[in-house]
């Protein structure tokens, strides 16, 4: 199975909004609403931010939102804050009952 | 609240078997709402799903399937990972995680802190 495609890096200024894309195929992202997103700070374990495309776990800021169109899922962070600077990963369920991660996106807050 | 803690050797010789355990505290590993999974991250690289298991249902990454075994030990409230015939490419931080089943919301919601495993020649 091939990794989902994410941009290597994105950047934005404090207060702005950014969107990170996660592109798969009709056998994963396109066919299931089982995409989740994770934030990872250096040297730390990943943290769940969004599940089932657009649901936020308890305690996650509503500045984080998710969506999907066709084979591409997206994570949007509004009102960027310095603490949002981290790596972000998507993962999707697939048609062969496996899960596949995206390559990860480094978010820089300018 | 539920916590996960990985344990095992930090150094494994090439061609041998990597063995890690994940202890679950603050909750039961028997809950029917969850799988128990392993994810790894080579130094400076991205995350890779290794596999997830609950009772008789086990799912493995196809690229690792021939070398991987995940087991669940209910009495000990822990689960384990075995990866055979390791090479330098298996050097990574290994994370254990609770994997919510789809009717709960498909996601890895709780993670261990991770343990670094280096494969030496």
Short mmCIF file of N, CA and C in Angstrom, two decimals, chain B:
data_model
loop_
_atom_site.label_atom_id
_atom_site.label_comp_id
_atom_site.label_asym_id
_atom_site.label_seq_id
_atom_site.Cartn_x
_atom_site.Cartn_y
_atom_site.Cartn_z
N UNK B 1 -7.13 7.68 34.31
CA UNK B 1 -7.20 7.60 32.87
C UNK B 1 -6.21 6.56 32.38
N UNK B 2 -6.54 5.97 31.25
CA UNK B 2 -5.73 4.89 30.72
C UNK B 2 -4.36 5.39 30.27
N UNK B 3 -3.35 4.61 30.58
CA UNK B 3 -1.98 4.92 30.17
C UNK B 3 -1.32 3.69 29.58
N UNK B 4 -0.41 3.92 28.64
CA UNK B 4 0.33 2.85 27.99
C UNK B 4 1.82 3.08 28.19
N UNK B 5 2.56 1.99 28.39
CA UNK B 5 3.99 2.09 28.59
C UNK B 5 4.70 0.95 27.87
N UNK B 6 5.57 1.34 26.93
CA UNK B 6 6.35 0.33 26.20
C UNK B 6 7.56 -0.11 27.02
N UNK B 7 7.98 -1.34 26.79
CA UNK B 7 9.20 -1.84 27.42
C UNK B 7 9.85 -2.87 26.52
N UNK B 8 11.18 -2.98 26.65
CA UNK B 8 11.90 -3.96 25.85
C UNK B 8 13.31 -3.48 25.57
N UNK B 9 14.12 -4.35 24.96
CA UNK B 9 15.52 -3.99 24.66
C UNK B 9 15.63 -2.81 23.71
N UNK B 10 16.59 -1.94 23.99
CA UNK B 10 16.82 -0.80 23.12
C UNK B 10 17.78 -1.11 21.99
N UNK B 11 18.41 -2.28 22.07
CA UNK B 11 19.38 -2.68 21.06
C UNK B 11 19.12 -4.13 20.66
N UNK B 12 19.00 -4.36 19.37
CA UNK B 12 18.75 -5.71 18.85
C UNK B 12 19.74 -5.97 17.72
N UNK B 13 20.25 -7.18 17.67
CA UNK B 13 21.21 -7.50 16.62
C UNK B 13 20.50 -7.84 15.32
N UNK B 14 21.16 -7.48 14.24
CA UNK B 14 20.62 -7.77 12.92
C UNK B 14 20.33 -9.26 12.77
N UNK B 15 19.21 -9.57 12.13
CA UNK B 15 18.71 -10.92 11.85
C UNK B 15 17.97 -11.54 13.04
N UNK B 16 18.03 -10.89 14.20
CA UNK B 16 17.34 -11.43 15.36
C UNK B 16 15.90 -10.89 15.44
N UNK B 17 15.21 -11.24 16.53
CA UNK B 17 13.82 -10.84 16.69
C UNK B 17 13.68 -9.72 17.71
N UNK B 18 13.01 -8.67 17.30
CA UNK B 18 12.70 -7.54 18.17
C UNK B 18 11.45 -7.89 18.96
N UNK B 19 11.50 -7.72 20.29
CA UNK B 19 10.34 -8.03 21.13
C UNK B 19 10.06 -6.86 22.07
N UNK B 20 8.84 -6.34 22.00
CA UNK B 20 8.43 -5.24 22.85
C UNK B 20 7.11 -5.58 23.52
N UNK B 21 6.91 -5.03 24.71
CA UNK B 21 5.65 -5.18 25.42
C UNK B 21 5.06 -3.81 25.70
N UNK B 22 3.76 -3.76 25.81
CA UNK B 22 3.06 -2.52 26.15
C UNK B 22 2.13 -2.81 27.32
N UNK B 23 2.41 -2.21 28.45
CA UNK B 23 1.58 -2.40 29.64
C UNK B 23 0.46 -1.37 29.67
N UNK B 24 -0.74 -1.83 29.95
CA UNK B 24 -1.92 -0.98 30.00
C UNK B 24 -2.33 -0.78 31.45
N UNK B 25 -2.41 0.46 31.89
CA UNK B 25 -2.84 0.76 33.26
C UNK B 25 -4.00 1.74 33.24
N UNK B 26 -4.84 1.66 34.26
CA UNK B 26 -5.97 2.56 34.36
C UNK B 26 -7.17 2.14 33.53
N UNK B 27 -7.15 0.92 33.03
CA UNK B 27 -8.26 0.42 32.22
C UNK B 27 -8.01 -1.00 31.79
N UNK B 28 -9.03 -1.64 31.25
CA UNK B 28 -8.91 -3.04 30.86
C UNK B 28 -8.61 -3.20 29.38
N UNK B 29 -7.72 -4.14 29.10
CA UNK B 29 -7.39 -4.44 27.72
C UNK B 29 -8.49 -5.26 27.07
N UNK B 30 -9.47 -5.69 27.86
CA UNK B 30 -10.53 -6.57 27.36
C UNK B 30 -11.70 -5.83 26.73
N UNK B 31 -11.70 -4.52 26.79
CA UNK B 31 -12.82 -3.76 26.23
C UNK B 31 -13.03 -4.09 24.77
N UNK B 32 -14.29 -4.31 24.40
CA UNK B 32 -14.60 -4.69 23.02
C UNK B 32 -14.58 -3.50 22.07
N UNK B 33 -14.39 -2.31 22.59
CA UNK B 33 -14.42 -1.11 21.74
C UNK B 33 -13.09 -0.78 21.09
N UNK B 34 -12.04 -1.55 21.45
CA UNK B 34 -10.72 -1.15 21.00
C UNK B 34 -9.89 -2.30 20.44
N UNK B 35 -9.04 -1.93 19.46
CA UNK B 35 -7.90 -2.75 19.09
C UNK B 35 -6.72 -2.23 19.90
N UNK B 36 -5.62 -2.98 19.83
CA UNK B 36 -4.36 -2.55 20.45
C UNK B 36 -3.31 -2.59 19.35
N UNK B 37 -2.65 -1.44 19.14
CA UNK B 37 -1.81 -1.33 17.96
C UNK B 37 -0.38 -0.89 18.21
N UNK B 38 0.43 -1.06 17.18
CA UNK B 38 1.82 -0.63 17.18
C UNK B 38 2.08 0.24 15.96
N UNK B 39 2.82 1.30 16.17
CA UNK B 39 3.23 2.24 15.13
C UNK B 39 4.71 2.52 15.35
N UNK B 40 5.46 2.72 14.28
CA UNK B 40 6.87 3.04 14.44
C UNK B 40 7.26 4.27 13.64
N UNK B 41 8.40 4.85 14.00
CA UNK B 41 8.88 6.07 13.36
C UNK B 41 10.40 6.04 13.28
N UNK B 42 10.96 5.75 12.10
CA UNK B 42 12.43 5.80 11.94
C UNK B 42 12.93 7.20 12.23
N UNK B 43 14.18 7.32 12.66
CA UNK B 43 14.73 8.65 12.99
C UNK B 43 14.57 9.64 11.84
N UNK B 44 13.95 10.77 12.13
CA UNK B 44 13.80 11.82 11.14
C UNK B 44 12.75 11.55 10.07
N UNK B 45 12.00 10.47 10.22
CA UNK B 45 11.02 10.11 9.20
C UNK B 45 9.59 10.09 9.76
N UNK B 46 8.66 9.68 8.93
CA UNK B 46 7.27 9.69 9.30
C UNK B 46 6.81 8.44 10.03
N UNK B 47 5.51 8.45 10.37
CA UNK B 47 4.91 7.34 11.10
C UNK B 47 4.54 6.20 10.15
N UNK B 48 4.68 4.98 10.64
CA UNK B 48 4.29 3.79 9.88
C UNK B 48 3.45 2.89 10.76
N UNK B 49 2.23 2.58 10.34
CA UNK B 49 1.38 1.63 11.05
C UNK B 49 1.95 0.23 10.88
N UNK B 50 2.09 -0.49 12.01
CA UNK B 50 2.61 -1.85 11.97
C UNK B 50 1.48 -2.87 12.01
N UNK B 51 0.55 -2.68 12.94
CA UNK B 51 -0.56 -3.62 13.04
C UNK B 51 -1.45 -3.31 14.22
N UNK B 52 -2.63 -3.92 14.22
CA UNK B 52 -3.61 -3.75 15.29
C UNK B 52 -4.31 -5.07 15.55
N UNK B 53 -4.64 -5.31 16.83
CA UNK B 53 -5.22 -6.61 17.19
C UNK B 53 -6.26 -6.47 18.28
N UNK B 54 -7.33 -7.25 18.17
CA UNK B 54 -8.24 -7.48 19.27
C UNK B 54 -8.73 -8.91 19.19
N UNK B 55 -8.56 -9.66 20.24
CA UNK B 55 -9.04 -11.05 20.31
C UNK B 55 -8.63 -11.80 19.04
N UNK B 56 -9.57 -12.33 18.30
CA UNK B 56 -9.24 -13.11 17.12
C UNK B 56 -9.02 -12.31 15.86
N UNK B 57 -9.16 -11.00 15.95
CA UNK B 57 -8.99 -10.14 14.77
C UNK B 57 -7.64 -9.45 14.80
N UNK B 58 -6.82 -9.73 13.80
CA UNK B 58 -5.50 -9.13 13.71
C UNK B 58 -5.28 -8.57 12.33
N UNK B 59 -4.73 -7.36 12.27
CA UNK B 59 -4.49 -6.69 11.00
C UNK B 59 -3.05 -6.21 10.98
N UNK B 60 -2.35 -6.51 9.89
CA UNK B 60 -0.94 -6.15 9.78
C UNK B 60 -0.68 -5.35 8.52
N UNK B 61 0.33 -4.49 8.59
CA UNK B 61 0.82 -3.79 7.41
C UNK B 61 1.33 -4.84 6.43
N UNK B 62 0.84 -4.81 5.19
CA UNK B 62 1.26 -5.84 4.22
C UNK B 62 2.77 -5.91 4.03
N UNK B 63 3.45 -4.80 4.16
CA UNK B 63 4.89 -4.79 3.93
C UNK B 63 5.67 -5.44 5.07
N UNK B 64 5.01 -5.66 6.21
CA UNK B 64 5.68 -6.24 7.37
C UNK B 64 5.05 -7.57 7.78
N UNK B 65 3.96 -7.92 7.15
CA UNK B 65 3.12 -9.03 7.60
C UNK B 65 3.87 -10.34 7.82
N UNK B 66 4.84 -10.63 6.95
CA UNK B 66 5.55 -11.91 7.04
C UNK B 66 6.47 -11.98 8.26
N UNK B 67 6.76 -10.82 8.89
CA UNK B 67 7.72 -10.80 9.99
C UNK B 67 7.10 -10.40 11.34
N UNK B 68 5.83 -10.00 11.33
CA UNK B 68 5.22 -9.39 12.52
C UNK B 68 4.23 -10.32 13.22
N UNK B 69 4.27 -10.28 14.56
CA UNK B 69 3.24 -10.94 15.37
C UNK B 69 2.86 -10.00 16.51
N UNK B 70 1.58 -9.72 16.63
CA UNK B 70 1.06 -8.96 17.77
C UNK B 70 0.21 -9.89 18.61
N UNK B 71 0.47 -9.89 19.91
CA UNK B 71 -0.27 -10.75 20.83
C UNK B 71 -0.87 -9.92 21.95
N UNK B 72 -1.99 -10.39 22.48
CA UNK B 72 -2.64 -9.73 23.60
C UNK B 72 -2.68 -10.69 24.78
N UNK B 73 -2.18 -10.25 25.92
CA UNK B 73 -2.16 -11.07 27.15
C UNK B 73 -3.17 -10.45 28.12
N UNK B 74 -4.38 -10.95 28.13
CA UNK B 74 -5.44 -10.35 28.94
C UNK B 74 -5.15 -10.42 30.44
N UNK B 75 -4.72 -11.55 30.99
CA UNK B 75 -4.44 -11.58 32.44
C UNK B 75 -3.39 -10.56 32.88
N UNK B 76 -2.40 -10.33 32.04
CA UNK B 76 -1.35 -9.36 32.38
C UNK B 76 -1.73 -7.94 31.98
N UNK B 77 -2.84 -7.78 31.30
CA UNK B 77 -3.28 -6.47 30.79
C UNK B 77 -2.18 -5.80 29.96
N UNK B 78 -1.59 -6.58 29.07
CA UNK B 78 -0.58 -6.03 28.21
C UNK B 78 -0.64 -6.68 26.82
N UNK B 79 -0.01 -6.03 25.86
CA UNK B 79 0.08 -6.63 24.54
C UNK B 79 1.51 -6.48 24.05
N UNK B 80 1.87 -7.25 23.04
CA UNK B 80 3.27 -7.32 22.65
C UNK B 80 3.45 -7.31 21.14
N UNK B 81 4.67 -7.00 20.75
CA UNK B 81 5.07 -6.97 19.34
C UNK B 81 6.31 -7.80 19.16
N UNK B 82 6.30 -8.66 18.16
CA UNK B 82 7.51 -9.37 17.77
C UNK B 82 7.73 -9.12 16.28
N UNK B 83 8.96 -8.72 15.95
CA UNK B 83 9.35 -8.46 14.56
C UNK B 83 10.62 -9.27 14.30
N UNK B 84 10.52 -10.21 13.40
CA UNK B 84 11.64 -11.13 13.18
C UNK B 84 12.57 -10.64 12.07
N UNK B 85 13.74 -11.24 12.02
CA UNK B 85 14.72 -10.98 10.95
C UNK B 85 14.96 -9.49 10.74
N UNK B 86 15.25 -8.79 11.81
CA UNK B 86 15.39 -7.33 11.72
C UNK B 86 16.65 -6.93 10.98
N UNK B 87 16.57 -5.75 10.36
CA UNK B 87 17.71 -5.13 9.71
C UNK B 87 17.80 -3.68 10.19
N UNK B 88 18.79 -2.98 9.71
CA UNK B 88 18.97 -1.58 10.11
C UNK B 88 17.73 -0.75 9.79
N UNK B 89 16.98 -1.14 8.78
CA UNK B 89 15.77 -0.40 8.40
C UNK B 89 14.67 -0.49 9.45
N UNK B 90 14.82 -1.38 10.39
CA UNK B 90 13.83 -1.51 11.46
C UNK B 90 14.18 -0.63 12.67
N UNK B 91 15.29 0.08 12.59
CA UNK B 91 15.65 1.02 13.65
C UNK B 91 14.62 2.15 13.68
N UNK B 92 14.00 2.36 14.84
CA UNK B 92 12.91 3.33 14.91
C UNK B 92 12.48 3.52 16.36
N UNK B 93 11.67 4.56 16.59
CA UNK B 93 10.92 4.66 17.83
C UNK B 93 9.64 3.86 17.61
N UNK B 94 9.36 2.97 18.54
CA UNK B 94 8.17 2.13 18.45
C UNK B 94 7.15 2.62 19.49
N UNK B 95 5.94 2.90 19.01
CA UNK B 95 4.85 3.35 19.87
C UNK B 95 3.77 2.27 19.96
N UNK B 96 3.25 2.07 21.15
CA UNK B 96 2.02 1.29 21.27
C UNK B 96 0.87 2.28 21.43
N UNK B 97 -0.31 1.88 21.01
CA UNK B 97 -1.44 2.80 21.04
C UNK B 97 -2.75 2.05 21.16
N UNK B 98 -3.73 2.69 21.80
CA UNK B 98 -5.09 2.17 21.81
C UNK B 98 -5.77 2.62 20.52
N UNK B 99 -6.37 1.68 19.83
CA UNK B 99 -6.95 1.94 18.52
C UNK B 99 -8.46 1.76 18.61
N UNK B 100 -9.17 2.85 18.59
CA UNK B 100 -10.62 2.81 18.68
C UNK B 100 -11.21 2.10 17.47
N UNK B 101 -12.17 1.22 17.71
CA UNK B 101 -12.85 0.58 16.59
C UNK B 101 -13.78 1.58 15.91
N UNK B 102 -14.20 1.23 14.73
CA UNK B 102 -14.89 2.21 13.89
C UNK B 102 -16.22 2.66 14.47
N UNK B 103 -16.92 1.81 15.25
CA UNK B 103 -18.19 2.28 15.79
C UNK B 103 -17.99 3.28 16.93
N UNK B 104 -16.76 3.36 17.43
CA UNK B 104 -16.44 4.34 18.48
C UNK B 104 -15.89 5.60 17.84
N UNK B 105 -15.23 5.41 16.68
CA UNK B 105 -14.54 6.51 16.03
C UNK B 105 -13.13 6.06 15.73
N UNK B 106 -12.88 5.70 14.48
CA UNK B 106 -11.62 5.08 14.08
C UNK B 106 -10.45 6.02 14.34
N UNK B 107 -9.65 5.71 15.36
CA UNK B 107 -8.51 6.58 15.67
C UNK B 107 -7.63 5.91 16.71
N UNK B 108 -6.37 6.33 16.71
CA UNK B 108 -5.43 5.93 17.76
C UNK B 108 -5.50 7.02 18.82
N UNK B 109 -6.29 6.79 19.86
CA UNK B 109 -6.61 7.88 20.77
C UNK B 109 -5.67 8.03 21.95
N UNK B 110 -5.01 6.97 22.34
CA UNK B 110 -4.06 7.04 23.45
C UNK B 110 -2.77 6.35 23.02
N UNK B 111 -1.64 7.03 23.28
CA UNK B 111 -0.34 6.54 22.84
C UNK B 111 0.60 6.37 24.04
N UNK B 112 1.51 5.41 23.91
CA UNK B 112 2.61 5.33 24.84
C UNK B 112 3.63 6.41 24.50
N UNK B 113 4.63 6.54 25.33
CA UNK B 113 5.64 7.57 25.12
C UNK B 113 6.62 7.20 24.01
N UNK B 114 6.66 5.93 23.65
CA UNK B 114 7.56 5.47 22.61
C UNK B 114 8.86 4.94 23.18
N UNK B 115 9.44 3.97 22.50
CA UNK B 115 10.72 3.42 22.91
C UNK B 115 11.61 3.27 21.68
N UNK B 116 12.84 3.74 21.79
CA UNK B 116 13.78 3.68 20.67
C UNK B 116 14.42 2.30 20.60
N UNK B 117 14.38 1.71 19.43
CA UNK B 117 15.04 0.43 19.21
C UNK B 117 16.04 0.58 18.07
N UNK B 118 17.27 0.24 18.34
CA UNK B 118 18.33 0.31 17.35
C UNK B 118 18.75 -1.09 16.96
N UNK B 119 18.84 -1.33 15.66
CA UNK B 119 19.31 -2.63 15.17
C UNK B 119 20.78 -2.47 14.82
N UNK B 120 21.60 -3.30 15.44
CA UNK B 120 23.05 -3.22 15.21
C UNK B 120 23.52 -4.43 14.42
N UNK B 121 24.60 -4.22 13.70
CA UNK B 121 25.16 -5.31 12.92
C UNK B 121 26.25 -6.03 13.72
#
